[in-house]
Structure formats: C-alpha cells, structure tokens
PDB file of C-alpha atoms in Angstrom:
ATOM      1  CA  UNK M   1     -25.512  23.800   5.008  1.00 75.00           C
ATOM      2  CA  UNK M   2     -24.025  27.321   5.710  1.00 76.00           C
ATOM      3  CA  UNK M   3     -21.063  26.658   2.924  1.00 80.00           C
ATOM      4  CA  UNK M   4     -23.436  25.674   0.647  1.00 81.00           C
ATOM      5  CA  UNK M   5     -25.847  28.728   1.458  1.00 84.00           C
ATOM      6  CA  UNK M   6     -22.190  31.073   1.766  1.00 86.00           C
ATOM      7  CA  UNK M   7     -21.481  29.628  -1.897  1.00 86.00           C
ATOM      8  CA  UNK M   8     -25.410  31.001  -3.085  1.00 83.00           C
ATOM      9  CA  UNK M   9     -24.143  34.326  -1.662  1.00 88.00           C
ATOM     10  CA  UNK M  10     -20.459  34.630  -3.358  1.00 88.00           C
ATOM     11  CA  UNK M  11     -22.906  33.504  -6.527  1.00 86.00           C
ATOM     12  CA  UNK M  12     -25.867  35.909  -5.909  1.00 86.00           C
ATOM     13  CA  UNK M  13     -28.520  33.188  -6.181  1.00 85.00           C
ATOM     14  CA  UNK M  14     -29.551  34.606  -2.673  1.00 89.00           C
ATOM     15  CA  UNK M  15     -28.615  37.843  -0.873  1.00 90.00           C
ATOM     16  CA  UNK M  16     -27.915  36.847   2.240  1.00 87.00           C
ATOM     17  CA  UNK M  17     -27.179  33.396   4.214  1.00 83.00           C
ATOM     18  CA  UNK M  18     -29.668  32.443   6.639  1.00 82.00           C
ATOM     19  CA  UNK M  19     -27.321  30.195   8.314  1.00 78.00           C
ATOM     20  CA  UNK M  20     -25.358  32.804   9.489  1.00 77.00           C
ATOM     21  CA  UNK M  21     -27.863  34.451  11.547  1.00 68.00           C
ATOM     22  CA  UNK M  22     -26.811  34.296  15.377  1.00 64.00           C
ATOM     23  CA  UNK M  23     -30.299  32.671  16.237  1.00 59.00           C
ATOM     24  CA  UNK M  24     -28.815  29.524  13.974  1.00 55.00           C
ATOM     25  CA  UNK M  25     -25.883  29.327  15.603  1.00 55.00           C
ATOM     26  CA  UNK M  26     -26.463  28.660  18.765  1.00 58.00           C
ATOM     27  CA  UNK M  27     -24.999  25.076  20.525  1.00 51.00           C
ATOM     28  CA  UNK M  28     -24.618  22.047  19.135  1.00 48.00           C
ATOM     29  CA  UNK M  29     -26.759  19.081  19.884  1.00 52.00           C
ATOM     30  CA  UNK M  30     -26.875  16.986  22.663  1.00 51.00           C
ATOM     31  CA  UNK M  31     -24.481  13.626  22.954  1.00 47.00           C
ATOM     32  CA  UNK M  32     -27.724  12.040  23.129  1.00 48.00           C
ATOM     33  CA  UNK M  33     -28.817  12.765  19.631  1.00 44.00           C
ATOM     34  CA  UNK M  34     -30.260   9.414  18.188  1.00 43.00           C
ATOM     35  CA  UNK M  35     -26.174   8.449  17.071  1.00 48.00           C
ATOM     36  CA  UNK M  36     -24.753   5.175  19.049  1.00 51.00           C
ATOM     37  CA  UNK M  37     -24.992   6.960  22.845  1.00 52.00           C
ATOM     38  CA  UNK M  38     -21.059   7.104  23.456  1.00 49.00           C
ATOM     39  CA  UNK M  39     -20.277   9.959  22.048  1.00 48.00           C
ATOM     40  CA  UNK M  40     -18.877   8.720  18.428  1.00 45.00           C
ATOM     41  CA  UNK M  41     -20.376  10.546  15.715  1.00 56.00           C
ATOM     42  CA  UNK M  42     -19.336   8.603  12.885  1.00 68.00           C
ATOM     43  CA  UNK M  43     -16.584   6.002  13.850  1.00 75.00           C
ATOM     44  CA  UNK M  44     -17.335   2.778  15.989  1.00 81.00           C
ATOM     45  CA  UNK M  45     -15.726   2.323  18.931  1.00 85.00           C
ATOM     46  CA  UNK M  46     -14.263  -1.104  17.316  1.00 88.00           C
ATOM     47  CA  UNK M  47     -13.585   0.986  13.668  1.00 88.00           C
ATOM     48  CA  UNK M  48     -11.049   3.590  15.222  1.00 87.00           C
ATOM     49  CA  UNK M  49      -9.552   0.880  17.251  1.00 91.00           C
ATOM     50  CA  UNK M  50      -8.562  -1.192  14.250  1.00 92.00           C
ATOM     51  CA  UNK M  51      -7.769   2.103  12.159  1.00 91.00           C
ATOM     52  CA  UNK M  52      -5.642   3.246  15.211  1.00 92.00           C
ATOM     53  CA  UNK M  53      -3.509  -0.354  15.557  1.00 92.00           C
ATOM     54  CA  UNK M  54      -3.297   0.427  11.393  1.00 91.00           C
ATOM     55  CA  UNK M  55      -1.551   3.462  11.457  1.00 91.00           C
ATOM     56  CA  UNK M  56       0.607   2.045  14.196  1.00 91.00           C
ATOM     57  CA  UNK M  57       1.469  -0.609  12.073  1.00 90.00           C
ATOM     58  CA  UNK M  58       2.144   1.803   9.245  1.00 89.00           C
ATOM     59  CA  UNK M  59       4.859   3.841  10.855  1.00 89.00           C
ATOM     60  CA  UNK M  60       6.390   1.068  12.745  1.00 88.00           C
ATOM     61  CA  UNK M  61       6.981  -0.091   9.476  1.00 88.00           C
ATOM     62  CA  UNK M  62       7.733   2.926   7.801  1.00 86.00           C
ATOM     63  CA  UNK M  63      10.788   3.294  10.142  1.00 75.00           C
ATOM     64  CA  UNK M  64      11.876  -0.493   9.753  1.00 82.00           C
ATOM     65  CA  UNK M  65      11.309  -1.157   5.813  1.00 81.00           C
ATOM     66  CA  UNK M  66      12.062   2.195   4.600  1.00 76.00           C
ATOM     67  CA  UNK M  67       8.715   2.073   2.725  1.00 78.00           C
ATOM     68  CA  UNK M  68       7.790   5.867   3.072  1.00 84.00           C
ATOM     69  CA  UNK M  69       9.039   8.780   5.048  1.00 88.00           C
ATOM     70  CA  UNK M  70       8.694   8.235   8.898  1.00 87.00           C
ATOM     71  CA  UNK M  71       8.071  11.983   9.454  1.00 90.00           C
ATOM     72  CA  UNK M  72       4.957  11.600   7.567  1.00 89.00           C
ATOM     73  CA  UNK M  73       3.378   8.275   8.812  1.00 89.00           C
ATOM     74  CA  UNK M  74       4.076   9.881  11.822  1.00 90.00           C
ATOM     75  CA  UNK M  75       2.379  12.823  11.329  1.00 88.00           C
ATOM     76  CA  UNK M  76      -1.091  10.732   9.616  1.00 88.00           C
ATOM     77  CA  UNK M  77      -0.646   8.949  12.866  1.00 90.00           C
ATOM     78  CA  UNK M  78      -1.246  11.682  14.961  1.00 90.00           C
ATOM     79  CA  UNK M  79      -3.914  13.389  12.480  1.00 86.00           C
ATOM     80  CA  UNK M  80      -6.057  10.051  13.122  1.00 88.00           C
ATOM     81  CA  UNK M  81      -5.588  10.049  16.698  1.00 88.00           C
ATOM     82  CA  UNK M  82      -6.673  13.627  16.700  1.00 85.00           C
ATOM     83  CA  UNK M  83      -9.992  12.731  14.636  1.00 83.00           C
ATOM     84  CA  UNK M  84     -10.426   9.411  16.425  1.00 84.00           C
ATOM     85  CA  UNK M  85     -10.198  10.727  20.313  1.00 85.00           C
ATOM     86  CA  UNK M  86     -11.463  14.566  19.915  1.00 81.00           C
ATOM     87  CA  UNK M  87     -14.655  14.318  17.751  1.00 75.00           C
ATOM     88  CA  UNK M  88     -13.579  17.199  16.107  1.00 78.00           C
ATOM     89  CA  UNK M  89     -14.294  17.031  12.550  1.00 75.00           C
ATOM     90  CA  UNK M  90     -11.539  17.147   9.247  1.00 75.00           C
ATOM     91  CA  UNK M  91     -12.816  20.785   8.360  1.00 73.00           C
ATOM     92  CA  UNK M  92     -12.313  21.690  11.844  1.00 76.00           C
ATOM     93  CA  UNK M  93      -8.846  20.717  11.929  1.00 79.00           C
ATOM     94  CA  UNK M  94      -7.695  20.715   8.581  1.00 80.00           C
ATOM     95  CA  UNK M  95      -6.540  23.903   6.227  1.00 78.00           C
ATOM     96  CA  UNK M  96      -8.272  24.508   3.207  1.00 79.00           C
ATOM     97  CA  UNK M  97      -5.890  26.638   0.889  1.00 79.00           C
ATOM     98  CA  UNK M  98      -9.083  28.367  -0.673  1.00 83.00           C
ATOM     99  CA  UNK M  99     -10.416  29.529   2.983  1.00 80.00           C
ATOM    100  CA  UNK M 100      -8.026  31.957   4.850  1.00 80.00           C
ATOM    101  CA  UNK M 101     -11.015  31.477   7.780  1.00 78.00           C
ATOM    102  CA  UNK M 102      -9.797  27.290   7.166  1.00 78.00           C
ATOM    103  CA  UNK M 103      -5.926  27.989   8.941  1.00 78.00           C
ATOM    104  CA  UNK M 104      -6.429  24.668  10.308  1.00 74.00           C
ATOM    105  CA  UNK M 105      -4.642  23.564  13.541  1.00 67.00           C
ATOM    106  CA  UNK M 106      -1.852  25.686  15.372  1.00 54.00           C
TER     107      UNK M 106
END
C-alpha cells in the first residue's frame, strides 16, 4: 500500500502519502494473525520442504551434468533458503535497480 500511495505522490494524484506517517508504521502484526499459527506467512511447512529438496536437487545436478553454472544454482539455493527459513519477504531482500532505498542484501 505505501508504494502504491509513494507512486500517487511521484504522480501528484495526492500530495502526500498517508502511509508514511509514523503513527502507520508502527509494528507488525502478531504471529497469531489468522495465517496457519507457525509462523509461515505464505509457504507450507510441507511446500518449502519439497521446494528446498528441489533446489538441492538442482545444484547437485548442476555440478554433475553440467546443465547450468554451479555458482548460480548455488546461489538460487541459498536465496530460497533465505526466503524459506527467515520470513523475510523478496522486496526485503532483493535489489530493485529503480530503488536506490531497494540495495538489497549485504
């Protein structure tokens, strides 16, 4: 909601961006927020375990078939493990070239 409402600003359809306010941003929500209680927002406990054992398989056989570059099955390895374990979300961790505020991880 507050890139959406930053976008209205950098487009003057409003002057300023409510969601910006420090009363909006305070914490975020409780674990316990109606989602499935262990603390997965989005992916199932039995989802990232089958997407983990898949990018596993991906660079083991990266590195053994020659299919693509080990370096980066390695590295989409570790980006999914990142997602999967941290609950951090992509535009938390990833850059967006068009958003020098989006550096993404360091």
């Amino acid at each position: 909601m507050r890139a959406l409402l930053t976008w209205c600003v950098g487009h003057e359809l409003i002057a300023t961006n409510p969601a910006k306010k420090e009363s909006v941003l305070g914490d975020l929500p409780d674990e316990d927020d109606g989602r499935d209680g262990d603390g997965q927002q989005f992916w199932t406990p039995t989802f990232r375990d089958q997407f983990l054992r898949w990018t596993d398989w991906r660079f083991e056989t990266a590195a053994d078939q020659g299919r693509m570059d080990p370096a980066v099955a390695a590295h989409d390895r570790a980006l999914v493990a990142v997602l999967a374990f941290s609950g951090a979300q992509d535009a938390e961790v990833l850059r967006e070239p068009r958003d020098a505020r989006r550096n993404g991880l360091t």
